[in-house]
Coordinates of C-alpha atoms and ligand atoms in Angstrom, one line a residue:
M1 CA -6.1 -5.9 -4.5
N2 CA -7.6 -9.7 -4.9
E3 CA -9.8 -8.8 -2.0
N4 CA -11.4 -5.9 -3.8
D5 CA -11.3 -7.7 -7.0
T6 CA -13.6 -10.4 -5.3
E7 CA -15.7 -8.5 -4.6
K8 CA -16.6 -6.7 -7.7
M9 CA -17.0 -10.7 -8.5
Y10 CA -19.7 -10.1 -5.5
I11 CA -21.9 -7.2 -7.6
L12 CA -21.6 -8.7 -10.3
L13 CA -23.4 -12.2 -9.4
S14 CA -25.0 -10.2 -7.2
D15 CA -28.6 -10.1 -9.1
E16 CA -28.4 -13.8 -9.7
Y17 CA -26.6 -15.2 -6.5
E18 CA -26.6 -15.0 -3.0
P19 CA -23.3 -16.3 -0.5
T20 CA -23.2 -18.1 1.5
Q21 CA -20.4 -19.8 4.2
N22 CA -21.6 -23.0 3.1
P23 CA -20.2 -25.1 0.5
E24 CA -21.8 -27.8 0.8
E25 CA -24.8 -24.8 0.0
A26 CA -23.3 -23.4 -2.9
D27 CA -24.4 -23.9 -6.5
L28 CA -20.8 -21.6 -7.5
I29 CA -18.2 -22.1 -5.8
L30 CA -15.8 -19.5 -7.5
I31 CA -12.0 -19.5 -5.6
N32 CA -9.9 -16.5 -6.0
T33 CA -6.3 -17.2 -5.7
C34 CA -3.0 -15.5 -5.5
S35 CA 0.5 -16.4 -7.2
V36 CA 2.9 -13.5 -5.8
R37 CA 4.9 -16.5 -4.0
E38 CA 4.2 -20.6 -4.3
K39 CA 2.6 -21.6 -1.1
P40 CA -0.5 -19.5 -2.0
Q41 CA -0.6 -21.4 -5.3
H42 CA 0.4 -24.6 -3.6
K43 CA -3.3 -23.6 -1.4
T44 CA -5.1 -23.0 -4.6
Y45 CA -4.8 -26.4 -5.8
S46 CA -5.6 -27.9 -2.6
E47 CA -8.5 -25.8 -1.8
A48 CA -10.4 -26.8 -5.5
G49 CA -9.8 -30.2 -5.3
R50 CA -11.9 -30.5 -1.4
Y51 CA -14.3 -29.7 -4.0
K52 CA -14.5 -32.4 -5.8
H53 CA -16.7 -34.3 -3.5
L54 CA -19.8 -31.8 -4.2
K55 CA -19.8 -32.1 -7.1
K56 CA -20.3 -36.0 -7.4
K57 CA -23.7 -34.8 -4.3
K58 CA -24.2 -32.0 -6.7
P59 CA -24.1 -32.5 -10.4
N60 CA -24.7 -28.5 -11.6
L61 CA -22.3 -27.2 -8.7
I62 CA -19.9 -25.0 -11.1
I63 CA -16.6 -24.7 -9.6
G64 CA -14.1 -21.7 -10.9
I65 CA -10.8 -20.4 -10.3
T66 CA -9.7 -17.1 -10.8
G67 CA -7.3 -14.4 -11.0
C68 CA -3.5 -14.9 -10.6
V69 CA -3.0 -18.0 -10.7
A70 CA -5.9 -19.1 -12.8
Q71 CA -3.5 -16.7 -14.7
Q72 CA -0.2 -18.6 -14.5
E73 CA -1.6 -22.2 -14.8
G74 CA -4.7 -21.3 -17.7
E75 CA -5.4 -24.5 -19.1
N76 CA -3.3 -26.8 -17.3
I77 CA -5.5 -26.2 -14.5
I78 CA -8.5 -27.9 -16.0
K79 CA -5.6 -30.3 -16.6
R80 CA -4.7 -30.7 -13.4
L81 CA -7.9 -31.0 -12.4
P82 CA -11.0 -31.6 -14.4
H83 CA -13.8 -31.3 -11.7
V84 CA -13.3 -27.3 -12.1
D85 CA -15.6 -24.8 -15.2
L86 CA -13.5 -22.0 -15.4
V87 CA -10.7 -20.8 -15.3
L88 CA -10.4 -16.8 -15.1
G89 CA -7.2 -14.5 -15.4
T90 CA -7.0 -10.9 -14.0
Q91 CA -8.4 -9.7 -16.7
G92 CA -10.8 -12.6 -17.7
F93 CA -12.8 -12.6 -13.9
Y94 CA -14.4 -9.2 -15.2
F95 CA -16.7 -11.3 -17.7
I96 CA -17.9 -14.2 -15.3
K97 CA -21.6 -13.3 -16.2
K98 CA -20.5 -14.1 -19.9
A99 CA -18.7 -17.2 -19.1
L100 CA -20.8 -18.1 -16.8
E101 CA -24.2 -18.4 -19.7
T102 CA -21.5 -19.9 -22.3
F103 CA -20.3 -22.5 -19.5
R104 CA -24.4 -23.1 -19.1
K105 CA -24.7 -23.8 -22.7
T106 CA -21.6 -25.8 -24.1
K107 CA -21.1 -27.5 -20.5
K108 CA -17.5 -26.9 -21.5
P109 CA -14.5 -25.4 -19.8
V110 CA -14.4 -22.2 -20.1
I111 CA -10.6 -20.5 -20.0
L112 CA -10.4 -16.7 -20.4
T113 CA -6.2 -15.8 -19.6
E114 CA -6.2 -13.2 -22.3
L115 CA -4.2 -10.0 -20.9
K116 CA -5.3 -7.4 -23.7
P117 CA -2.6 -4.5 -23.4
D118 CA -4.9 -1.7 -24.0
F119 CA -8.3 -3.5 -21.1
K120 CA -9.9 -0.8 -19.7
I121 CA -11.5 -2.2 -15.7
P122 CA -15.2 -2.1 -15.7
L123 CA -16.7 0.0 -13.8
I124 CA -19.1 -1.5 -11.3
L125 CA -20.8 -0.3 -9.2
E126 CA -22.9 -1.5 -6.3
K127 CA -26.4 -1.9 -7.9
E128 CA -29.0 -0.6 -5.0
N129 CA -30.5 -2.9 -3.0
T130 CA -29.0 -6.1 -3.9
S131 CA -26.2 -5.1 -1.4
I132 CA -24.4 -8.0 -1.0
F133 CA -22.5 -6.0 2.3
P134 CA -24.1 -6.6 4.8
N135 CA -23.5 -4.0 7.2
K136 CA -22.5 -0.8 6.3
R137 CA -18.8 -0.2 5.4
V138 CA -17.1 1.9 6.7
T139 CA -13.5 1.9 4.3
A140 CA -13.6 0.3 1.2
F141 CA -10.7 0.1 -1.3
V142 CA -10.6 1.5 -4.8
T143 CA -8.2 -0.1 -7.5
I144 CA -6.9 2.6 -9.5
M145 CA -4.3 0.3 -11.8
Q146 CA -3.9 -2.6 -12.5
G147 CA -0.3 -4.6 -13.8
C148 CA 3.2 -3.7 -13.6
D149 CA 5.7 -2.4 -15.7
N150 CA 8.6 -2.6 -13.0
F151 CA 9.9 -6.6 -13.5
C152 CA 11.5 -6.6 -9.9
T153 CA 13.3 -9.9 -10.6
Y154 CA 11.8 -11.6 -7.9
C155 CA 8.5 -10.6 -9.2
I156 CA 5.6 -12.8 -10.8
V157 CA 3.2 -9.6 -11.0
P158 CA 4.0 -7.6 -14.5
Y159 CA 3.5 -11.3 -16.0
V160 CA -0.2 -12.8 -14.1
R161 CA -1.5 -8.8 -14.1
G162 CA -0.3 -7.4 -17.2
R163 CA 1.4 -4.1 -18.4
E164 CA 0.3 -0.6 -16.2
I165 CA -2.8 0.4 -16.8
S166 CA -4.7 3.4 -14.8
R167 CA -8.0 3.9 -14.3
A168 CA -9.4 7.0 -15.9
P169 CA -10.2 9.6 -13.1
E170 CA -13.5 9.9 -14.4
D171 CA -14.0 6.4 -13.4
I172 CA -12.2 6.6 -10.1
L173 CA -14.0 9.4 -8.8
K174 CA -17.7 7.8 -9.5
E175 CA -16.5 4.7 -7.7
V176 CA -15.8 6.5 -4.5
K177 CA -18.6 8.8 -5.1
E178 CA -20.6 5.7 -4.7
L179 CA -19.5 4.3 -1.9
V180 CA -19.3 7.4 -0.3
K181 CA -23.0 7.4 -0.7
K182 CA -23.3 4.3 0.8
G183 CA -21.1 5.5 4.6
V184 CA -17.5 4.8 3.6
R185 CA -15.7 7.0 5.2
E186 CA -11.8 6.2 4.0
I187 CA -11.1 4.9 1.2
T188 CA -7.9 3.0 0.0
L189 CA -6.7 3.8 -3.3
L190 CA -5.4 0.9 -5.1
G191 CA -2.6 0.1 -7.4
Q192 CA 1.0 -2.4 -7.9
N193 CA 2.5 1.6 -8.0
V194 CA 0.4 4.2 -7.1
N195 CA 3.3 6.7 -7.5
S196 CA 2.9 6.2 -11.4
Y197 CA -0.4 6.9 -11.6
G198 CA -1.6 8.4 -14.8
L199 CA 1.4 8.7 -16.4
K200 CA 1.5 6.6 -19.1
E201 CA -2.1 8.3 -20.3
K202 CA -2.4 11.5 -21.9
G203 CA -4.6 14.0 -20.2
Y204 CA -5.1 12.4 -16.8
P205 CA -3.4 14.2 -13.4
D206 CA -1.2 12.3 -11.7
F207 CA -0.9 10.6 -8.0
A208 CA -1.1 13.4 -6.3
D209 CA -3.5 15.6 -7.8
L210 CA -5.4 12.1 -8.2
L211 CA -4.9 12.1 -4.4
D212 CA -6.6 16.0 -4.2
M213 CA -9.8 15.2 -6.6
V214 CA -11.0 13.0 -4.8
S215 CA -10.1 14.5 -1.0
K216 CA -12.9 17.0 -2.6
I217 CA -15.4 14.4 -2.1
D218 CA -17.7 15.9 0.4
G219 CA -18.4 13.0 3.1
L220 CA -15.7 11.2 2.3
W221 CA -13.2 11.6 5.4
R222 CA -10.0 9.7 5.5
I223 CA -7.6 8.3 2.2
R224 CA -4.9 6.1 1.6
F225 CA -3.7 4.2 -0.6
T226 CA -0.7 1.1 -1.4
T227 CA 1.2 0.1 -2.6
S228 CA 4.2 2.9 -3.2
H229 CA 7.4 2.3 -5.4
P230 CA 10.1 4.1 -3.4
K231 CA 12.3 5.1 -7.0
D232 CA 8.9 6.4 -7.7
L233 CA 8.1 8.6 -4.8
S234 CA 7.8 11.8 -5.4
D235 CA 8.2 15.7 -3.8
K236 CA 4.9 16.5 -4.8
L237 CA 3.6 13.7 -3.3
I238 CA 4.9 14.1 0.4
E239 CA 4.0 17.7 -0.3
I240 CA 0.1 17.0 -1.1
M241 CA 0.5 14.4 1.7
A242 CA 1.8 16.7 4.3
N243 CA -1.1 20.1 3.2
N244 CA -3.8 17.5 2.8
P245 CA -5.2 16.3 6.1
K246 CA -7.9 13.9 4.7
I247 CA -5.1 12.4 3.9
C248 CA -3.4 9.7 6.4
K249 CA -0.4 9.8 8.0
H250 CA 0.7 6.9 6.9
I251 CA 3.5 4.9 4.7
H252 CA 3.5 1.7 3.1
L253 CA 6.8 1.7 0.9
P254 CA 8.6 -2.3 0.5
L255 CA 12.2 -1.8 1.1
Q256 CA 12.9 -5.2 -0.9
A257 CA 16.8 -5.6 1.2
G258 CA 18.7 -3.5 2.7
S259 CA 21.9 -4.5 0.8
N260 CA 22.4 -2.0 -2.8
R261 CA 24.2 -5.1 -4.7
I262 CA 20.7 -6.9 -3.5
L263 CA 18.6 -4.8 -4.4
K264 CA 20.6 -4.5 -7.9
K265 CA 20.2 -8.0 -8.1
M266 CA 16.2 -7.2 -7.6
N267 CA 15.7 -4.3 -10.5
R268 CA 14.3 -2.0 -7.6
K269 CA 16.3 1.2 -9.1
Y270 CA 17.2 3.2 -5.5
T271 CA 19.8 2.5 -3.7
K272 CA 19.8 2.6 0.1
E273 CA 20.8 6.0 0.2
D274 CA 18.1 7.0 -1.6
Y275 CA 15.5 5.0 0.4
L276 CA 16.7 6.5 3.4
R277 CA 16.7 10.1 1.6
K278 CA 12.6 10.3 1.1
I279 CA 12.3 8.6 4.6
E280 CA 13.5 11.8 5.9
K281 CA 11.7 14.0 4.1
L282 CA 8.6 11.9 4.9
R283 CA 9.4 12.7 8.7
N284 CA 10.5 16.2 8.3
A285 CA 7.2 16.8 6.1
I286 CA 5.3 14.9 7.8
P287 CA 5.7 14.5 11.6
G288 CA 4.6 11.3 13.0
I289 CA 3.9 9.5 9.9
S290 CA 4.0 6.3 10.1
I291 CA 5.9 3.3 8.0
T292 CA 5.4 0.1 6.7
T293 CA 7.5 -1.9 4.9
D294 CA 7.3 -5.5 3.1
I295 CA 11.2 -7.6 3.6
I296 CA 12.4 -10.7 1.0
V297 CA 14.8 -12.3 2.9
G298 CA 17.2 -15.3 1.5
F299 CA 17.3 -13.6 -2.2
P300 CA 18.9 -15.8 -4.7
G301 CA 23.1 -14.0 -3.5
E302 CA 22.4 -12.9 -0.7
T303 CA 24.6 -13.2 1.5
E304 CA 25.3 -12.5 5.3
E305 CA 26.6 -9.0 5.0
D306 CA 24.0 -8.1 2.6
F307 CA 21.3 -9.1 5.0
K308 CA 22.7 -7.8 7.8
E309 CA 22.0 -4.8 6.4
T310 CA 18.5 -5.1 5.6
L311 CA 18.4 -5.9 9.5
E312 CA 20.3 -2.2 9.9
M313 CA 17.7 -0.5 8.0
L314 CA 15.1 -1.7 10.2
E315 CA 16.8 -0.4 13.0
K316 CA 17.9 2.7 10.9
V317 CA 14.3 3.5 9.2
R318 CA 12.2 1.7 12.6
Y319 CA 8.7 0.8 10.9
H320 CA 5.6 0.5 12.8
E321 CA 5.1 -3.0 10.7
I322 CA 6.3 -4.9 8.6
F323 CA 5.5 -7.9 6.6
S324 CA 8.6 -9.9 5.7
F325 CA 9.5 -13.1 3.2
K326 CA 11.1 -16.0 2.1
Y327 CA 12.2 -15.6 -1.5
S328 CA 10.1 -17.7 -3.5
D329 CA 11.3 -18.8 -7.5
R330 CA 8.6 -17.2 -9.5
P331 CA 7.8 -18.8 -12.7
F332 CA 8.9 -16.8 -15.7
T333 CA 11.0 -14.0 -13.5
V334 CA 14.4 -13.5 -14.1
A335 CA 15.6 -14.7 -10.3
Q336 CA 14.5 -18.0 -11.3
K337 CA 17.3 -18.5 -13.0
M338 CA 19.9 -16.6 -10.8
S339 CA 22.6 -18.9 -10.2
N340 CA 23.7 -19.3 -5.7
K341 CA 19.7 -19.9 -4.3
V342 CA 20.7 -19.6 -0.2
S343 CA 18.8 -22.2 1.4
E344 CA 15.6 -23.3 2.9
E345 CA 16.9 -23.6 6.7
E346 CA 19.0 -20.1 5.8
K347 CA 15.6 -18.6 4.7
K348 CA 13.9 -19.3 7.8
R349 CA 17.2 -18.6 10.0
R350 CA 16.7 -14.8 8.5
L351 CA 13.1 -14.1 8.6
K352 CA 13.1 -15.6 12.3
K353 CA 16.1 -13.1 13.0
V354 CA 14.0 -10.4 10.6
H355 CA 11.2 -10.7 12.8
E356 CA 12.7 -10.7 16.5
V357 CA 14.3 -7.4 14.7
Q358 CA 11.4 -5.7 14.2
A359 CA 8.5 -7.0 16.8
K360 CA 11.5 -5.3 19.4
I361 CA 11.2 -1.9 16.7
T362 CA 7.0 -2.3 17.1
K363 CA 6.8 -3.0 20.1
E364 CA 8.6 0.5 21.5
I365 CA 6.9 2.4 19.1
Y366 CA 3.6 1.1 20.0
E367 CA 4.0 1.4 23.3
S368 CA 5.0 5.1 22.5
Y369 CA 1.5 5.8 21.9
V370 CA 0.4 4.8 25.6
G371 CA -0.6 7.8 27.1
K372 CA -1.6 9.3 24.1
E373 CA -5.2 10.7 22.9
V374 CA -5.5 9.1 19.2
E375 CA -8.2 10.0 16.3
V376 CA -9.9 6.5 15.9
L377 CA -12.3 5.9 12.5
V378 CA -14.4 3.2 13.4
E379 CA -14.5 0.0 11.6
G380 CA -17.0 -1.9 13.8
L381 CA -16.9 -4.3 16.5
S382 CA -13.7 -6.1 17.6
A383 CA -12.9 -9.5 16.2
K384 CA -11.3 -10.8 19.7
S385 CA -14.2 -9.2 22.1
K386 CA -18.3 -8.7 20.9
D387 CA -17.8 -5.6 23.7
M388 CA -15.5 -3.8 22.2
F389 CA -15.0 -1.3 19.0
M390 CA -12.2 -1.6 16.8
G391 CA -10.8 1.1 14.4
R392 CA -7.4 3.0 13.4
T393 CA -5.3 5.4 13.3
T394 CA -4.8 7.6 10.7
T395 CA -0.8 5.6 11.2
N396 CA -2.6 2.9 10.9
V397 CA -2.9 0.8 13.6
I398 CA -5.6 -1.4 16.0
V399 CA -7.4 0.0 18.6
N400 CA -9.1 -1.6 20.4
F401 CA -11.4 0.1 23.4
K402 CA -15.0 0.2 25.3
A403 CA -17.6 2.3 25.2
P404 CA -20.3 3.6 27.0
R405 CA -22.8 3.1 24.4
L406 CA -23.4 1.3 20.9
D407 CA -23.7 3.0 17.5
L408 CA -20.0 4.6 16.9
K409 CA -19.9 2.6 14.0
G410 CA -18.1 5.2 11.0
A411 CA -17.4 7.5 13.6
L412 CA -14.4 9.1 14.7
V413 CA -14.0 8.8 18.5
K414 CA -11.3 10.0 20.2
V415 CA -9.8 7.7 22.4
L416 CA -6.9 7.6 25.4
I417 CA -4.1 4.5 24.8
E418 CA -3.6 3.2 28.1
E419 CA -2.0 -0.1 26.5
A420 CA 0.4 -2.2 23.7
G421 CA -0.5 -5.2 22.6
K422 CA 1.4 -6.9 19.8
H423 CA -0.3 -5.9 16.7
S424 CA -3.2 -3.8 18.0
L425 CA -3.4 -1.2 21.0
K426 CA -6.1 -0.6 23.4
G427 CA -7.4 2.5 24.9
K428 CA -10.0 4.4 26.6
Y429 CA -13.0 6.1 24.7
L430 CA -12.9 10.3 25.7
E431 CA -15.4 11.3 23.0
T432 CA -17.3 11.7 19.7
L433 CA -15.9 14.3 16.4
K434 CA -17.8 13.5 13.9
I435 CA -20.5 11.1 13.5
Ligands
LIG501 N1 9.4 -13.8 -2.6 C1 9.3 -13.5 -2.1 N2 8.6 -12.1 -1.9 C2 7.8 -11.9 -2.7 N3 7.1 -10.6 -3.1 C3 7.0 -10.5 -4.5 N4 8.0 -12.1 -4.8 C4 8.3 -12.0 -3.9 C5 8.9 -13.6 -4.4 N5 9.0 -13.9 -5.7 C6 6.3 -9.7 -1.8 C7 7.5 -8.3 -2.6 C8 6.3 -7.6 -2.3 C9 5.1 -8.5 -1.4 C10 3.9 -8.3 -2.1 O1 5.5 -9.7 -1.9 O2 8.2 -8.3 -1.3 O3 6.6 -6.8 -1.9
LIG502 FE1 6.1 -6.8 -8.2 FE2 8.0 -4.9 -8.1 FE3 5.8 -4.2 -9.9 FE4 6.2 -4.6 -6.7 S1 7.0 -3.3 -8.4 S2 4.6 -5.4 -8.6 S3 7.7 -5.9 -6.5 S4 7.0 -5.9 -10.5

């Protein structure tokens, strides 16, 4: 979501600025930030501090901090870092043009951190010939909702991104159509909790219907979405995923913890049994679907027994990949005030254990692809080796492969998998299916 917000700012600024890789050359430096855990928040301050000396050399340089840390910290940022000129929160960054204008006039820091519950996400489309995205893009994100009403007790998101607001379906469709016109083949619909899309609004489709509407767009080949909350994953959505060939066979379904006691303390509103039932339904309806998840270790009060239940869930579900984190105290949250915090050392140990258990499962799953033919949407050249292409399977596994032709970016190809790596597969190009 942060990446998508950054893209929006690029588009908004594209008539005035062009991107540079070199901070010394920049007239404007924006640091878009995440505050979901403490570490990225610290990074904001160190990153912003790094640009202080540039301002001495170039007094007209404008420095701004945007996104969740800006939202969380507000004017504290200016107090700690007086060389910062703009502090634009998660709704405020949409008004970057206006903020710049005000700053140029007043030369005083501009802070936009109001969160309006009735905020409407503006429709920002790339203008012709002002593209800041160099080559043609194959995949793109589209934000369908902002904010969250779930208040998981560890999570800062509801406080820094505000109440859940769904975007109008017409705007979403318009944005997807524009991207497809520019050559995009795969869209990832974004929201903190996409399964509750439209439910608060009168006359909006629900998420399953929205997927169906998006899938009718000609020239769009693949649709992904993230993130799903297990409590809101409906049978209707599973059915649409099973029947609509454009929807990728992958779901990111954050479990967070395997112990019902901890899930309750986290305010997740499902039990591990509920979760496993949904997994079974998904697997029955969509054979071969890949499932990924988020795990937090060391939530306050998590005992060794609780933790073992998380490991058991990894073995039971057999995720393709997981994202795992040490619990991190966040301001405003309920968990921050809980007792029985788990020590840093213990959290480290548990995280390591989670990595070990999952590495084995991922390896086994990836090895099961060897010898199979898969469809890959080619995103471009591989980052590691310039004579290889990179793309993804419908199950969201990265595939690197060599091919005898050079015009494959954006094509859907068939690849024979020959080798499994830690987080990717290697294979041989067989044929082009669609271009
Ligand atoms: N500590 C650790 N991990 C967290 N996440 C959210 N808040 C915290 C926190 N306070 C993780 C969750 C979520 C992912 C995006 O970040 O696993 O799904
Ligand atoms: Fe945070 Fe929970 Fe909302 Fe996800 S669903 S953004 S973890 S409060």
